Amino acid sequence: VKTLLDEEYRDAVLRLRVKVEAESGAWKAVIRLMDGKTQIAEKSVTGSGNGEETEIDIPVTNPKKWSSEAPNLYDLKAEIYDSEGRMTEIVPIKVGFRRFEIRNSQMLLNGKRIVFKGTNRHDYCAETGRAVTVEKIRRDLITMKQNNINAVRTCHYPNDPTWYELCDREGIYVLCEANIESHGAGY
């Protein structure tokens, strides 16, 4: 899923790349973008090949933008049907409309300069070690937001997927470290 804002950061195209494995070969996908109970956009697409990749563009007029200050998320739902019209799968995804770019050596989000107020974080808990509970993750995020932290650098490895979901919801910029420090290479 990609959200492509126009040059004025007003309207967008929601671009999906869909790959369906259908036993019968024929399939139909119904894509809905929801803001709470309000439907923002819908598109139906059919395919006949098994495992073919299909790109779907859905225009979206003036969506709410995602940022640390306003972490607006939409619910995207893809319903997949087989050749006989039976629903075989539902894929729900949270989607935020935003555009990150670097212009004149400045990082911008939705055309505005980003000021990172961040910290490092290990996926670790003082009480339970590497078994970090969802409640602990929530507590960490609430503490960060209360202390005006809007960005986190993860350390050395991917974090629990719940961490990334909650960062999206709470408005935390995440910078994932690539473990390319070569610890121990000189010994």
PDB file of C-alpha atoms in Angstrom:
ATOM      1  CA  VAL A   1       0.000   0.000   0.000  1.00  0.00           C
ATOM      2  CA  LYS A   2       1.316   3.429  -0.945  1.00  0.00           C
ATOM      3  CA  THR A   3      -0.287   6.813  -0.358  1.00  0.00           C
ATOM      4  CA  LEU A   4       0.715   9.306  -3.022  1.00  0.00           C
ATOM      5  CA  LEU A   5      -0.146  12.916  -2.195  1.00  0.00           C
ATOM      6  CA  ASP A   6      -0.255  15.452  -5.023  1.00  0.00           C
ATOM      7  CA  GLU A   7       2.102  18.447  -5.244  1.00  0.00           C
ATOM      8  CA  GLU A   8      -0.248  20.592  -3.115  1.00  0.00           C
ATOM      9  CA  TYR A   9      -0.494  17.861  -0.415  1.00  0.00           C
ATOM     10  CA  ARG A  10      -4.264  17.948  -0.824  1.00  0.00           C
ATOM     11  CA  ASP A  11      -5.571  14.995  -2.841  1.00  0.00           C
ATOM     12  CA  ALA A  12      -4.047  11.542  -3.066  1.00  0.00           C
ATOM     13  CA  VAL A  13      -3.919   8.261  -4.894  1.00  0.00           C
ATOM     14  CA  LEU A  14      -4.103   5.122  -2.801  1.00  0.00           C
ATOM     15  CA  ARG A  15      -1.982   2.587  -4.686  1.00  0.00           C
ATOM     16  CA  LEU A  16      -2.260  -1.100  -3.845  1.00  0.00           C
ATOM     17  CA  ARG A  17      -0.291  -3.976  -5.261  1.00  0.00           C
ATOM     18  CA  VAL A  18      -2.446  -7.098  -4.943  1.00  0.00           C
ATOM     19  CA  LYS A  19      -1.395 -10.692  -5.565  1.00  0.00           C
ATOM     20  CA  VAL A  20      -4.175 -13.272  -5.279  1.00  0.00           C
ATOM     21  CA  GLU A  21      -3.703 -17.041  -5.182  1.00  0.00           C
ATOM     22  CA  ALA A  22      -7.061 -18.437  -6.329  1.00  0.00           C
ATOM     23  CA  GLU A  23      -7.650 -22.136  -6.946  1.00  0.00           C
ATOM     24  CA  SER A  24     -10.129 -21.409  -9.731  1.00  0.00           C
ATOM     25  CA  GLY A  25      -7.862 -18.750 -11.233  1.00  0.00           C
ATOM     26  CA  ALA A  26     -10.655 -16.147 -11.332  1.00  0.00           C
ATOM     27  CA  TRP A  27     -11.076 -13.736  -8.442  1.00  0.00           C
ATOM     28  CA  LYS A  28     -12.606 -10.421  -7.449  1.00  0.00           C
ATOM     29  CA  ALA A  29     -11.299  -7.903  -4.903  1.00  0.00           C
ATOM     30  CA  VAL A  30     -13.472  -5.210  -3.337  1.00  0.00           C
ATOM     31  CA  ILE A  31     -11.354  -2.499  -1.719  1.00  0.00           C
ATOM     32  CA  ARG A  32     -12.958  -0.096   0.773  1.00  0.00           C
ATOM     33  CA  LEU A  33     -11.361   2.862   2.550  1.00  0.00           C
ATOM     34  CA  MET A  34     -13.209   3.842   5.722  1.00  0.00           C
ATOM     35  CA  ASP A  35     -12.969   6.761   8.144  1.00  0.00           C
ATOM     36  CA  GLY A  36     -14.758   5.258  11.106  1.00  0.00           C
ATOM     37  CA  LYS A  37     -18.194   4.306   9.727  1.00  0.00           C
ATOM     38  CA  THR A  38     -17.919   6.657   6.717  1.00  0.00           C
ATOM     39  CA  GLN A  39     -16.795   5.143   3.424  1.00  0.00           C
ATOM     40  CA  ILE A  40     -14.237   7.382   1.716  1.00  0.00           C
ATOM     41  CA  ALA A  41     -13.550   5.303  -1.399  1.00  0.00           C
ATOM     42  CA  GLU A  42     -14.333   1.940  -2.969  1.00  0.00           C
ATOM     43  CA  LYS A  43     -13.055   0.044  -5.975  1.00  0.00           C
ATOM     44  CA  SER A  44     -13.691  -3.445  -7.364  1.00  0.00           C
ATOM     45  CA  VAL A  45     -11.140  -5.298  -9.444  1.00  0.00           C
ATOM     46  CA  THR A  46     -11.257  -8.721 -11.088  1.00  0.00           C
ATOM     47  CA  GLY A  47      -8.487 -11.009 -12.185  1.00  0.00           C
ATOM     48  CA  SER A  48      -8.235 -14.302 -14.001  1.00  0.00           C
ATOM     49  CA  GLY A  49      -4.713 -15.481 -13.319  1.00  0.00           C
ATOM     50  CA  ASN A  50      -3.549 -17.414 -10.317  1.00  0.00           C
ATOM     51  CA  GLY A  51      -0.828 -15.464  -8.520  1.00  0.00           C
ATOM     52  CA  GLU A  52      -0.824 -12.535 -10.904  1.00  0.00           C
ATOM     53  CA  GLU A  53       0.109  -9.174  -9.466  1.00  0.00           C
ATOM     54  CA  THR A  54      -2.368  -6.363 -10.015  1.00  0.00           C
ATOM     55  CA  GLU A  55      -1.844  -2.674  -9.287  1.00  0.00           C
ATOM     56  CA  ILE A  56      -4.900  -0.735  -8.176  1.00  0.00           C
ATOM     57  CA  ASP A  57      -5.102   3.060  -8.015  1.00  0.00           C
ATOM     58  CA  ILE A  58      -7.909   4.642  -6.010  1.00  0.00           C
ATOM     59  CA  PRO A  59      -8.265   8.447  -6.028  1.00  0.00           C
ATOM     60  CA  VAL A  60      -8.946   9.986  -2.609  1.00  0.00           C
ATOM     61  CA  THR A  61     -10.109  13.591  -2.289  1.00  0.00           C
ATOM     62  CA  ASN A  62      -8.512  15.637   0.492  1.00  0.00           C
ATOM     63  CA  PRO A  63      -7.803  12.863   3.026  1.00  0.00           C
ATOM     64  CA  LYS A  64      -6.790  13.753   6.564  1.00  0.00           C
ATOM     65  CA  LYS A  65      -3.003  13.673   6.686  1.00  0.00           C
ATOM     66  CA  TRP A  66      -0.893  11.614   9.089  1.00  0.00           C
ATOM     67  CA  SER A  67       1.783  13.288  11.212  1.00  0.00           C
ATOM     68  CA  SER A  68       3.106  13.058  14.744  1.00  0.00           C
ATOM     69  CA  GLU A  69       0.822  15.912  15.784  1.00  0.00           C
ATOM     70  CA  ALA A  70      -2.242  14.444  14.036  1.00  0.00           C
ATOM     71  CA  PRO A  71      -1.873  10.662  13.553  1.00  0.00           C
ATOM     72  CA  ASN A  72      -4.902  10.242  11.289  1.00  0.00           C
ATOM     73  CA  LEU A  73      -5.406   6.647  10.184  1.00  0.00           C
ATOM     74  CA  TYR A  74      -8.002   5.111   7.893  1.00  0.00           C
ATOM     75  CA  ASP A  75      -9.235   1.520   7.779  1.00  0.00           C
ATOM     76  CA  LEU A  76      -8.537  -0.172   4.462  1.00  0.00           C
ATOM     77  CA  LYS A  77     -10.280  -3.486   3.872  1.00  0.00           C
ATOM     78  CA  ALA A  78      -9.737  -5.781   0.912  1.00  0.00           C
ATOM     79  CA  GLU A  79     -12.383  -8.477   0.470  1.00  0.00           C
ATOM     80  CA  ILE A  80     -11.328 -11.306  -1.827  1.00  0.00           C
ATOM     81  CA  TYR A  81     -13.948 -13.438  -3.618  1.00  0.00           C
ATOM     82  CA  ASP A  82     -13.530 -16.618  -5.677  1.00  0.00           C
ATOM     83  CA  SER A  83     -15.049 -17.285  -9.121  1.00  0.00           C
ATOM     84  CA  GLU A  84     -18.351 -18.370  -7.532  1.00  0.00           C
ATOM     85  CA  GLY A  85     -18.709 -15.183  -5.491  1.00  0.00           C
ATOM     86  CA  ARG A  86     -17.699 -16.691  -2.138  1.00  0.00           C
ATOM     87  CA  MET A  87     -15.629 -14.481   0.127  1.00  0.00           C
ATOM     88  CA  THR A  88     -12.347 -16.286   0.751  1.00  0.00           C
ATOM     89  CA  GLU A  89     -10.344 -13.694   2.647  1.00  0.00           C
ATOM     90  CA  ILE A  90     -10.517 -10.270   4.272  1.00  0.00           C
ATOM     91  CA  VAL A  91      -7.323  -8.244   4.616  1.00  0.00           C
ATOM     92  CA  PRO A  92      -7.585  -5.245   6.998  1.00  0.00           C
ATOM     93  CA  ILE A  93      -4.861  -2.586   7.008  1.00  0.00           C
ATOM     94  CA  LYS A  94      -4.477   0.769   8.762  1.00  0.00           C
ATOM     95  CA  VAL A  95      -3.460   3.510   6.314  1.00  0.00           C
ATOM     96  CA  GLY A  96      -2.116   6.999   6.900  1.00  0.00           C
ATOM     97  CA  PHE A  97      -1.798   9.555   4.109  1.00  0.00           C
ATOM     98  CA  ARG A  98       1.543  11.304   4.232  1.00  0.00           C
ATOM     99  CA  ARG A  99       4.394  12.351   1.990  1.00  0.00           C
ATOM    100  CA  PHE A 100       7.994  12.306   3.192  1.00  0.00           C
ATOM    101  CA  GLU A 101      10.645  14.079   1.149  1.00  0.00           C
ATOM    102  CA  ILE A 102      14.004  15.802   1.455  1.00  0.00           C
ATOM    103  CA  ARG A 103      14.183  19.257  -0.114  1.00  0.00           C
ATOM    104  CA  ASN A 104      17.049  21.737   0.290  1.00  0.00           C
ATOM    105  CA  SER A 105      18.656  19.382   2.835  1.00  0.00           C
ATOM    106  CA  GLN A 106      15.534  19.442   5.019  1.00  0.00           C
ATOM    107  CA  MET A 107      13.287  16.505   5.855  1.00  0.00           C
ATOM    108  CA  LEU A 108       9.655  17.352   5.173  1.00  0.00           C
ATOM    109  CA  LEU A 109       6.403  15.612   5.972  1.00  0.00           C
ATOM    110  CA  ASN A 110       3.398  16.810   3.988  1.00  0.00           C
ATOM    111  CA  GLY A 111       5.429  19.855   2.931  1.00  0.00           C
ATOM    112  CA  LYS A 112       6.336  20.899   6.479  1.00  0.00           C
ATOM    113  CA  ARG A 113       9.740  20.663   8.170  1.00  0.00           C
ATOM    114  CA  ILE A 114      10.046  17.799  10.649  1.00  0.00           C
ATOM    115  CA  VAL A 115      11.706  18.473  13.978  1.00  0.00           C
ATOM    116  CA  PHE A 116      12.642  15.158  15.566  1.00  0.00           C
ATOM    117  CA  LYS A 117      12.570  15.004  19.347  1.00  0.00           C
ATOM    118  CA  GLY A 118      13.661  11.446  19.797  1.00  0.00           C
ATOM    119  CA  THR A 119      15.164   8.658  21.791  1.00  0.00           C
ATOM    120  CA  ASN A 120      16.600   5.187  21.307  1.00  0.00           C
ATOM    121  CA  ARG A 121      14.637   2.109  22.291  1.00  0.00           C
ATOM    122  CA  HIS A 122      15.454  -1.560  22.783  1.00  0.00           C
ATOM    123  CA  ASP A 123      12.588  -4.063  22.671  1.00  0.00           C
ATOM    124  CA  TYR A 124      13.267  -4.943  26.303  1.00  0.00           C
ATOM    125  CA  CYS A 125      11.431  -4.780  29.632  1.00  0.00           C
ATOM    126  CA  ALA A 126      13.084  -4.469  33.082  1.00  0.00           C
ATOM    127  CA  GLU A 127      10.542  -6.901  34.564  1.00  0.00           C
ATOM    128  CA  THR A 128      10.211  -9.519  31.813  1.00  0.00           C
ATOM    129  CA  GLY A 129      13.370  -9.188  29.698  1.00  0.00           C
ATOM    130  CA  ARG A 130      12.809  -9.720  25.981  1.00  0.00           C
ATOM    131  CA  ALA A 131       9.146 -10.669  26.509  1.00  0.00           C
ATOM    132  CA  VAL A 132       7.664  -7.179  26.195  1.00  0.00           C
ATOM    133  CA  THR A 133       3.914  -7.027  26.781  1.00  0.00           C
ATOM    134  CA  VAL A 134       1.523  -4.854  24.779  1.00  0.00           C
ATOM    135  CA  GLU A 135       0.691  -3.001  28.003  1.00  0.00           C
ATOM    136  CA  LYS A 136       4.392  -2.185  28.498  1.00  0.00           C
ATOM    137  CA  ILE A 137       4.634  -0.934  24.911  1.00  0.00           C
ATOM    138  CA  ARG A 138       1.585   1.296  25.478  1.00  0.00           C
ATOM    139  CA  ARG A 139       3.072   2.587  28.744  1.00  0.00           C
ATOM    140  CA  ASP A 140       6.350   3.440  26.955  1.00  0.00           C
ATOM    141  CA  LEU A 141       4.490   5.321  24.211  1.00  0.00           C
ATOM    142  CA  ILE A 142       2.346   7.276  26.670  1.00  0.00           C
ATOM    143  CA  THR A 143       5.484   8.257  28.607  1.00  0.00           C
ATOM    144  CA  MET A 144       7.182   9.357  25.375  1.00  0.00           C
ATOM    145  CA  LYS A 145       4.226  11.489  24.267  1.00  0.00           C
ATOM    146  CA  GLN A 146       3.943  13.055  27.749  1.00  0.00           C
ATOM    147  CA  ASN A 147       7.600  14.058  27.464  1.00  0.00           C
ATOM    148  CA  ASN A 148       7.232  15.588  23.979  1.00  0.00           C
ATOM    149  CA  ILE A 149       9.101  12.744  22.243  1.00  0.00           C
ATOM    150  CA  ASN A 150       7.913  12.249  18.671  1.00  0.00           C
ATOM    151  CA  ALA A 151      10.594   9.910  17.255  1.00  0.00           C
ATOM    152  CA  VAL A 152      12.243   6.622  18.202  1.00  0.00           C
ATOM    153  CA  ARG A 153      15.291   4.874  16.794  1.00  0.00           C
ATOM    154  CA  THR A 154      14.996   1.113  17.164  1.00  0.00           C
ATOM    155  CA  CYS A 155      18.145  -0.777  18.087  1.00  0.00           C
ATOM    156  CA  HIS A 156      19.830  -3.565  16.101  1.00  0.00           C
ATOM    157  CA  TYR A 157      16.814  -5.743  15.251  1.00  0.00           C
ATOM    158  CA  PRO A 158      13.146  -5.542  14.230  1.00  0.00           C
ATOM    159  CA  ASN A 159      10.743  -4.830  17.103  1.00  0.00           C
ATOM    160  CA  ASP A 160       7.466  -6.584  17.891  1.00  0.00           C
ATOM    161  CA  PRO A 161       4.961  -5.740  15.099  1.00  0.00           C
ATOM    162  CA  THR A 162       2.604  -4.324  17.746  1.00  0.00           C
ATOM    163  CA  TRP A 163       5.206  -1.621  18.428  1.00  0.00           C
ATOM    164  CA  TYR A 164       4.959  -0.304  14.857  1.00  0.00           C
ATOM    165  CA  GLU A 165       1.136  -0.422  14.869  1.00  0.00           C
ATOM    166  CA  LEU A 166       0.935   1.536  18.115  1.00  0.00           C
ATOM    167  CA  CYS A 167       3.500   4.079  16.871  1.00  0.00           C
ATOM    168  CA  ASP A 168       1.257   4.683  13.847  1.00  0.00           C
ATOM    169  CA  ARG A 169      -1.740   5.220  16.117  1.00  0.00           C
ATOM    170  CA  GLU A 170       0.057   7.442  18.618  1.00  0.00           C
ATOM    171  CA  GLY A 171       2.014   9.529  16.104  1.00  0.00           C
ATOM    172  CA  ILE A 172       5.595   8.412  16.683  1.00  0.00           C
ATOM    173  CA  TYR A 173       8.123   8.608  13.848  1.00  0.00           C
ATOM    174  CA  VAL A 174      10.133   5.361  13.760  1.00  0.00           C
ATOM    175  CA  LEU A 175      13.664   5.176  12.411  1.00  0.00           C
ATOM    176  CA  CYS A 176      14.730   1.542  12.091  1.00  0.00           C
ATOM    177  CA  GLU A 177      18.416   0.904  12.491  1.00  0.00           C
ATOM    178  CA  ALA A 178      20.130  -1.385  10.036  1.00  0.00           C
ATOM    179  CA  ASN A 179      22.577  -3.539  11.963  1.00  0.00           C
ATOM    180  CA  ILE A 180      25.649  -2.654   9.935  1.00  0.00           C
ATOM    181  CA  GLU A 181      27.922  -1.596  12.765  1.00  0.00           C
ATOM    182  CA  SER A 182      30.160  -4.673  12.345  1.00  0.00           C
ATOM    183  CA  HIS A 183      30.556  -5.320  16.071  1.00  0.00           C
ATOM    184  CA  GLY A 184      33.428  -7.653  16.657  1.00  0.00           C
ATOM    185  CA  ALA A 185      34.731  -7.517  13.082  1.00  0.00           C
ATOM    186  CA  GLY A 186      38.153  -6.291  14.221  1.00  0.00           C
ATOM    187  CA  TYR A 187      38.758  -9.028  16.785  1.00  0.00           C
TER     188      TYR A 187
END
